[in-house]
mmCIF file of C-alpha atoms in Angstrom:
data_model
loop_
_atom_site.group_PDB
_atom_site.id
_atom_site.type_symbol
_atom_site.label_atom_id
_atom_site.label_comp_id
_atom_site.label_asym_id
_atom_site.label_seq_id
_atom_site.Cartn_x
_atom_site.Cartn_y
_atom_site.Cartn_z
ATOM 1 C CA MET O 1 27.494 -31.819 61.735
ATOM 2 C CA THR O 2 24.617 -31.987 59.285
ATOM 3 C CA SER O 3 21.530 -34.074 59.835
ATOM 4 C CA SER O 4 22.642 -36.507 57.123
ATOM 5 C CA ASP O 5 25.778 -37.373 59.095
ATOM 6 C CA LYS O 6 23.845 -39.055 61.899
ATOM 7 C CA PRO O 7 22.110 -40.941 63.261
ATOM 8 C CA GLU O 8 20.967 -42.723 60.099
ATOM 9 C CA ASN O 9 24.444 -43.171 58.652
ATOM 10 C CA ALA O 10 26.229 -44.017 61.896
ATOM 11 C CA PRO O 11 25.439 -47.754 61.973
ATOM 12 C CA ALA O 12 26.699 -48.172 58.424
ATOM 13 C CA ALA O 13 29.963 -46.462 59.322
ATOM 14 C CA ASP O 14 30.521 -48.807 62.275
ATOM 15 C CA ALA O 15 29.148 -51.981 60.715
ATOM 16 C CA GLY O 16 32.521 -53.387 59.660
ATOM 17 C CA ARG O 17 34.417 -52.582 62.848
ATOM 18 C CA THR O 18 35.875 -55.407 64.911
ATOM 19 C CA GLY O 19 37.960 -55.823 68.053
ATOM 20 C CA VAL O 20 38.681 -52.719 70.108
ATOM 21 C CA ALA O 21 37.290 -50.484 67.363
ATOM 22 C CA ALA O 22 33.867 -52.043 67.979
ATOM 23 C CA GLN O 23 34.022 -51.427 71.744
ATOM 24 C CA ASP O 24 33.335 -48.395 73.896
ATOM 25 C CA TRP O 25 35.926 -46.873 76.223
ATOM 26 C CA ALA O 26 34.689 -48.706 79.334
ATOM 27 C CA ARG O 27 35.371 -52.095 77.743
ATOM 28 C CA ALA O 28 38.507 -51.197 75.789
ATOM 29 C CA ALA O 29 40.221 -49.501 78.743
ATOM 30 C CA ALA O 30 40.338 -52.806 80.619
ATOM 31 C CA ASP O 31 43.504 -53.467 78.605
ATOM 32 C CA PRO O 32 46.215 -51.401 80.373
ATOM 33 C CA GLN O 33 48.387 -51.205 77.251
ATOM 34 C CA TYR O 34 45.504 -49.847 75.206
ATOM 35 C CA ARG O 35 44.679 -47.363 77.940
ATOM 36 C CA ALA O 36 48.302 -46.157 77.961
ATOM 37 C CA ALA O 37 48.217 -45.744 74.174
ATOM 38 C CA VAL O 38 45.064 -43.632 74.347
ATOM 39 C CA VAL O 39 46.490 -41.441 77.107
ATOM 40 C CA ASP O 40 49.562 -40.853 74.939
ATOM 41 C CA LEU O 41 47.403 -40.099 71.912
ATOM 42 C CA LEU O 42 45.190 -37.627 73.788
ATOM 43 C CA GLY O 43 48.238 -36.032 75.395
ATOM 44 C CA ALA O 44 49.918 -35.546 72.023
ATOM 45 C CA LEU O 45 46.730 -34.155 70.510
ATOM 46 C CA ALA O 46 46.092 -31.836 73.454
ATOM 47 C CA TYR O 47 49.552 -30.302 73.300
ATOM 48 C CA GLY O 48 49.286 -30.065 69.526
ATOM 49 C CA GLU O 49 46.075 -28.069 69.868
ATOM 50 C CA LEU O 50 47.561 -25.818 72.532
ATOM 51 C CA ALA O 51 50.628 -25.198 70.359
ATOM 52 C CA ALA O 52 48.391 -24.487 67.361
ATOM 53 C CA PHE O 53 46.496 -21.910 69.405
ATOM 54 C CA GLU O 54 49.734 -20.174 70.377
ATOM 55 C CA ARG O 55 51.100 -20.300 66.829
ATOM 56 C CA LEU O 56 47.980 -18.882 65.204
ATOM 57 C CA ALA O 57 47.799 -16.090 67.753
ATOM 58 C CA GLU O 58 51.436 -15.272 66.963
ATOM 59 C CA ASP O 59 50.900 -15.522 63.191
ATOM 60 C CA ALA O 60 48.041 -13.055 63.469
ATOM 61 C CA LYS O 61 50.694 -10.383 64.088
ATOM 62 C CA LEU O 62 51.914 -10.953 60.513
ATOM 63 C CA ALA O 63 48.457 -10.495 58.996
ATOM 64 C CA PRO O 64 48.380 -7.722 56.364
ATOM 65 C CA THR O 65 44.837 -6.555 57.158
ATOM 66 C CA LEU O 66 42.614 -6.242 60.189
ATOM 67 C CA SER O 67 40.117 -8.739 58.741
ATOM 68 C CA ASP O 68 42.906 -11.287 58.220
ATOM 69 C CA LYS O 69 44.050 -10.757 61.807
ATOM 70 C CA ALA O 70 40.509 -11.340 63.058
ATOM 71 C CA GLU O 71 40.174 -14.502 60.970
ATOM 72 C CA LEU O 72 43.322 -16.010 62.461
ATOM 73 C CA ALA O 73 42.196 -15.040 65.951
ATOM 74 C CA LYS O 74 38.943 -16.910 65.313
ATOM 75 C CA MET O 75 40.885 -20.004 64.230
ATOM 76 C CA ALA O 76 43.108 -19.753 67.304
ATOM 77 C CA SER O 77 40.025 -19.654 69.510
ATOM 78 C CA ALA O 78 38.688 -22.822 67.878
ATOM 79 C CA GLU O 79 41.993 -24.593 68.501
ATOM 80 C CA PHE O 80 41.852 -23.649 72.176
ATOM 81 C CA LEU O 81 38.339 -25.058 72.471
ATOM 82 C CA HIS O 82 39.647 -28.327 71.024
ATOM 83 C CA PHE O 83 42.439 -28.293 73.605
ATOM 84 C CA GLU O 84 39.911 -27.845 76.407
ATOM 85 C CA ARG O 85 37.886 -30.844 75.222
ATOM 86 C CA LEU O 86 40.972 -33.053 75.224
ATOM 87 C CA ARG O 87 42.149 -31.720 78.586
ATOM 88 C CA ASP O 88 38.738 -32.382 80.105
ATOM 89 C CA ARG O 89 38.633 -35.901 78.668
ATOM 90 C CA LEU O 90 42.025 -36.730 80.158
ATOM 91 C CA THR O 91 40.786 -35.529 83.541
ATOM 92 C CA GLU O 92 37.582 -37.539 83.112
ATOM 93 C CA ILE O 93 39.504 -40.794 82.619
ATOM 94 C CA GLY O 94 41.677 -40.119 85.651
ATOM 95 C CA GLN O 95 44.786 -38.681 83.986
ATOM 96 C CA GLU O 96 46.561 -35.452 84.847
ATOM 97 C CA PRO O 97 46.542 -33.446 81.565
ATOM 98 C CA THR O 98 49.931 -31.778 82.038
ATOM 99 C CA ALA O 99 51.615 -35.119 82.718
ATOM 100 C CA ALA O 100 49.963 -36.622 79.626
ATOM 101 C CA MET O 101 51.147 -33.744 77.423
ATOM 102 C CA GLU O 102 54.679 -33.405 78.801
ATOM 103 C CA PRO O 103 56.301 -36.249 76.788
ATOM 104 C CA PHE O 104 55.392 -34.478 73.533
ATOM 105 C CA VAL O 105 56.431 -30.927 74.367
ATOM 106 C CA ALA O 106 60.043 -31.190 73.199
ATOM 107 C CA ALA O 107 59.228 -32.802 69.845
ATOM 108 C CA LEU O 108 56.385 -30.424 68.967
ATOM 109 C CA ASP O 109 58.222 -27.332 70.154
ATOM 110 C CA GLY O 110 61.245 -28.457 68.148
ATOM 111 C CA PHE O 111 59.117 -28.858 65.035
ATOM 112 C CA HIS O 112 57.686 -25.361 65.428
ATOM 113 C CA ARG O 113 61.132 -23.837 66.016
ATOM 114 C CA GLN O 114 62.495 -25.490 62.887
ATOM 115 C CA THR O 115 59.521 -24.385 60.794
ATOM 116 C CA ALA O 116 58.931 -20.853 62.029
ATOM 117 C CA PRO O 117 57.428 -18.892 59.099
ATOM 118 C CA SER O 118 59.267 -15.821 57.884
ATOM 119 C CA ASP O 119 56.151 -14.089 56.590
ATOM 120 C CA TRP O 120 52.372 -14.188 56.386
ATOM 121 C CA LEU O 121 52.169 -16.541 53.394
ATOM 122 C CA GLU O 122 54.566 -19.068 54.900
ATOM 123 C CA GLY O 123 52.440 -19.018 58.050
ATOM 124 C CA LEU O 124 49.307 -19.778 56.034
ATOM 125 C CA VAL O 125 50.975 -22.636 54.176
ATOM 126 C CA LYS O 126 52.212 -24.073 57.460
ATOM 127 C CA ALA O 127 48.748 -23.894 59.009
ATOM 128 C CA TYR O 128 47.243 -25.601 55.969
ATOM 129 C CA VAL O 129 49.921 -28.156 55.070
ATOM 130 C CA GLY O 130 51.497 -28.892 58.450
ATOM 131 C CA ASP O 131 48.261 -29.168 60.403
ATOM 132 C CA SER O 132 46.644 -31.255 57.661
ATOM 133 C CA ILE O 133 49.473 -33.805 57.695
ATOM 134 C CA ALA O 134 49.073 -34.197 61.455
ATOM 135 C CA SER O 135 45.295 -34.495 61.095
ATOM 136 C CA ASP O 136 45.660 -37.189 58.432
ATOM 137 C CA PHE O 137 47.933 -39.166 60.751
ATOM 138 C CA TYR O 138 45.527 -38.933 63.691
ATOM 139 C CA ARG O 139 42.539 -39.884 61.519
ATOM 140 C CA GLU O 140 44.381 -43.018 60.446
ATOM 141 C CA VAL O 141 44.929 -43.922 64.097
ATOM 142 C CA ALA O 142 41.334 -43.012 65.015
ATOM 143 C CA ALA O 143 39.973 -45.817 62.844
ATOM 144 C CA ARG O 144 41.493 -48.297 65.335
ATOM 145 C CA LEU O 145 40.218 -46.621 68.505
ATOM 146 C CA ASP O 146 37.259 -47.415 70.719
ATOM 147 C CA SER O 147 34.044 -45.640 69.737
ATOM 148 C CA ASP O 148 34.139 -42.975 72.475
ATOM 149 C CA THR O 149 37.760 -42.000 71.890
ATOM 150 C CA ARG O 150 37.326 -42.124 68.124
ATOM 151 C CA GLU O 151 34.386 -39.714 68.280
ATOM 152 C CA LEU O 152 36.378 -37.224 70.362
ATOM 153 C CA VAL O 153 39.491 -37.417 68.188
ATOM 154 C CA LEU O 154 37.539 -36.883 64.980
ATOM 155 C CA ALA O 155 35.652 -33.964 66.543
ATOM 156 C CA VAL O 156 38.829 -32.091 67.518
ATOM 157 C CA LEU O 157 40.282 -32.695 64.049
ATOM 158 C CA ASP O 158 37.444 -30.760 62.419
ATOM 159 C CA ASP O 159 38.707 -27.989 60.155
ATOM 160 C CA THR O 160 38.699 -24.655 61.981
ATOM 161 C CA GLY O 161 38.658 -22.709 58.727
ATOM 162 C CA HIS O 162 42.345 -23.073 57.822
ATOM 163 C CA ALA O 163 41.785 -24.800 54.513
ATOM 164 C CA GLY O 164 39.518 -22.430 52.619
ATOM 165 C CA PHE O 165 41.142 -19.322 54.063
ATOM 166 C CA ALA O 166 44.692 -20.465 53.260
ATOM 167 C CA VAL O 167 43.850 -21.612 49.743
ATOM 168 C CA GLU O 168 42.127 -18.324 48.919
ATOM 169 C CA LYS O 169 44.953 -16.128 50.218
ATOM 170 C CA VAL O 170 47.839 -18.189 48.814
ATOM 171 C CA ARG O 171 46.318 -18.548 45.351
ATOM 172 C CA ALA O 172 45.621 -14.826 45.248
ATOM 173 C CA ALA O 173 49.238 -14.080 46.158
ATOM 174 C CA ILE O 174 50.540 -16.417 43.438
ATOM 175 C CA ASP O 175 48.220 -14.861 40.867
ATOM 176 C CA ALA O 176 49.579 -11.440 41.809
ATOM 177 C CA ASP O 177 53.213 -12.598 41.678
ATOM 178 C CA PRO O 178 53.892 -16.073 40.199
ATOM 179 C CA ARG O 179 57.413 -16.043 41.629
ATOM 180 C CA VAL O 180 55.890 -16.529 45.071
ATOM 181 C CA GLY O 181 54.794 -20.010 44.044
ATOM 182 C CA GLY O 182 58.307 -21.434 43.779
ATOM 183 C CA ARG O 183 59.315 -20.208 47.213
ATOM 184 C CA LEU O 184 56.156 -21.527 48.844
ATOM 185 C CA ALA O 185 56.459 -24.896 47.082
ATOM 186 C CA LEU O 186 59.941 -25.365 48.581
ATOM 187 C CA TRP O 187 58.602 -24.326 51.978
ATOM 188 C CA ALA O 188 55.711 -26.808 51.790
ATOM 189 C CA ARG O 189 58.068 -29.648 50.862
ATOM 190 C CA ARG O 190 60.209 -28.810 53.873
ATOM 191 C CA LEU O 191 57.119 -28.841 56.088
ATOM 192 C CA MET O 192 56.127 -32.259 54.740
ATOM 193 C CA GLY O 193 59.531 -33.740 55.551
ATOM 194 C CA GLU O 194 59.714 -32.203 59.016
ATOM 195 C CA ALA O 195 56.135 -33.212 59.901
ATOM 196 C CA LEU O 196 56.626 -36.845 58.898
ATOM 197 C CA SER O 197 59.977 -37.043 60.715
ATOM 198 C CA GLN O 198 58.482 -35.520 63.831
ATOM 199 C CA SER O 199 55.495 -37.898 63.872
ATOM 200 C CA GLN O 200 57.783 -40.909 63.400
ATOM 201 C CA ARG O 201 60.037 -39.756 66.250
ATOM 202 C CA VAL O 202 57.092 -39.298 68.605
ATOM 203 C CA VAL O 203 55.712 -42.749 67.858
ATOM 204 C CA ALA O 204 59.141 -44.397 68.163
ATOM 205 C CA ASP O 205 59.666 -42.845 71.602
ATOM 206 C CA ARG O 206 56.352 -44.072 73.015
ATOM 207 C CA ASP O 207 56.000 -47.833 73.278
ATOM 208 C CA ALA O 208 52.220 -47.862 73.633
ATOM 209 C CA LEU O 209 51.718 -45.675 70.558
ATOM 210 C CA SER O 210 54.146 -47.676 68.442
ATOM 211 C CA THR O 211 52.409 -50.898 69.453
ATOM 212 C CA MET O 212 49.080 -49.397 68.456
ATOM 213 C CA LEU O 213 50.441 -48.693 64.986
ATOM 214 C CA VAL O 214 52.346 -51.893 64.240
ATOM 215 C CA GLY O 215 50.046 -54.374 65.915
ATOM 216 C CA GLY O 216 48.888 -55.762 69.201
ATOM 217 C CA VAL O 217 46.627 -52.937 70.348
ATOM 218 C CA ALA O 218 43.359 -51.634 68.928
ATOM 219 C CA ASP O 219 43.475 -53.813 65.818
ATOM 220 C CA GLY O 220 46.783 -52.105 65.041
ATOM 221 C CA PHE O 221 48.415 -51.842 61.654
ATOM 222 C CA ASP O 222 50.993 -54.335 60.505
ATOM 223 C CA LEU O 223 54.247 -52.923 59.151
ATOM 224 C CA ALA O 224 53.011 -53.087 55.554
ATOM 225 C CA GLU O 225 49.930 -51.128 56.548
ATOM 226 C CA VAL O 226 52.106 -48.477 58.197
ATOM 227 C CA GLY O 227 53.809 -48.001 54.826
ATOM 228 C CA ARG O 228 50.453 -47.722 53.092
ATOM 229 C CA MET O 229 49.304 -45.235 55.724
ATOM 230 C CA PHE O 230 52.220 -42.898 55.022
ATOM 231 C CA SER O 231 51.605 -43.315 51.284
ATOM 232 C CA ARG O 232 48.014 -42.156 51.790
ATOM 233 C CA ILE O 233 49.215 -39.170 53.824
ATOM 234 C CA THR O 234 51.696 -38.263 51.079
ATOM 235 C CA GLU O 235 48.998 -38.541 48.418
ATOM 236 C CA ALA O 236 46.692 -36.244 50.400
ATOM 237 C CA HIS O 237 49.559 -33.760 50.727
ATOM 238 C CA THR O 238 50.028 -33.749 46.936
ATOM 239 C CA LYS O 239 46.332 -32.940 46.473
ATOM 240 C CA ARG O 240 46.527 -30.073 48.955
ATOM 241 C CA MET O 241 49.546 -28.654 47.176
ATOM 242 C CA ALA O 242 47.577 -28.694 43.939
ATOM 243 C CA ALA O 243 44.703 -26.885 45.657
ATOM 244 C CA LEU O 244 47.178 -24.182 46.694
ATOM 245 C CA GLY O 245 48.467 -23.917 43.145
ATOM 246 C CA LEU O 246 51.862 -25.352 44.113
ATOM 247 C CA ALA O 247 53.900 -28.261 42.791
ATOM 248 C CA ALA O 248 54.317 -31.091 45.321
#
């Protein structure tokens, strides 16, 4: 984080926050439903980071050059560090990390099975598009969290280098063979659909998380706001596709 990010700008960022979003964890956690929602959120994030670590390490085997392999290994290492922060936070608030992650294993593993890349470029697009959709979703939720949890969530969502690396490699491949673009555009659209379906299923299966989104916990969204949230996520996806040189 640069010096301009804080502390001078921090009060301005928090000035308009109300309700739970204006509280710290110690105060917000007095509400058992909110506490349950945060445990679910951290559990989902923790398993997501662990799965990302495993996936990137596996995708490194598809890398065409040694430098590409090393770059993916570096990204995988960053994802594991994020996992450790979330695991440690769950322990700190009195939750067993494995138990917190377990409810999300089937859904996330299913998503990764259904979207296993067939080659190096598909793996890059998945890392860029799929992970970014998930990050957008969690950032939307983070705006309604207590200050301590919000800070942690935003920290583990920091880009590990996926974006610039993926854009550079994918655009170069399309420049070399424009036919690649059509195949990757179809792949990215499939990823978008699967990622949104998976996130909706996870939320629907967890009462505390769904309450956080549609109202009643942490200044939650109303149903209209949920629709606007997914519209914003879709718009961000369209911009990322353009950055890759692909049609949304």
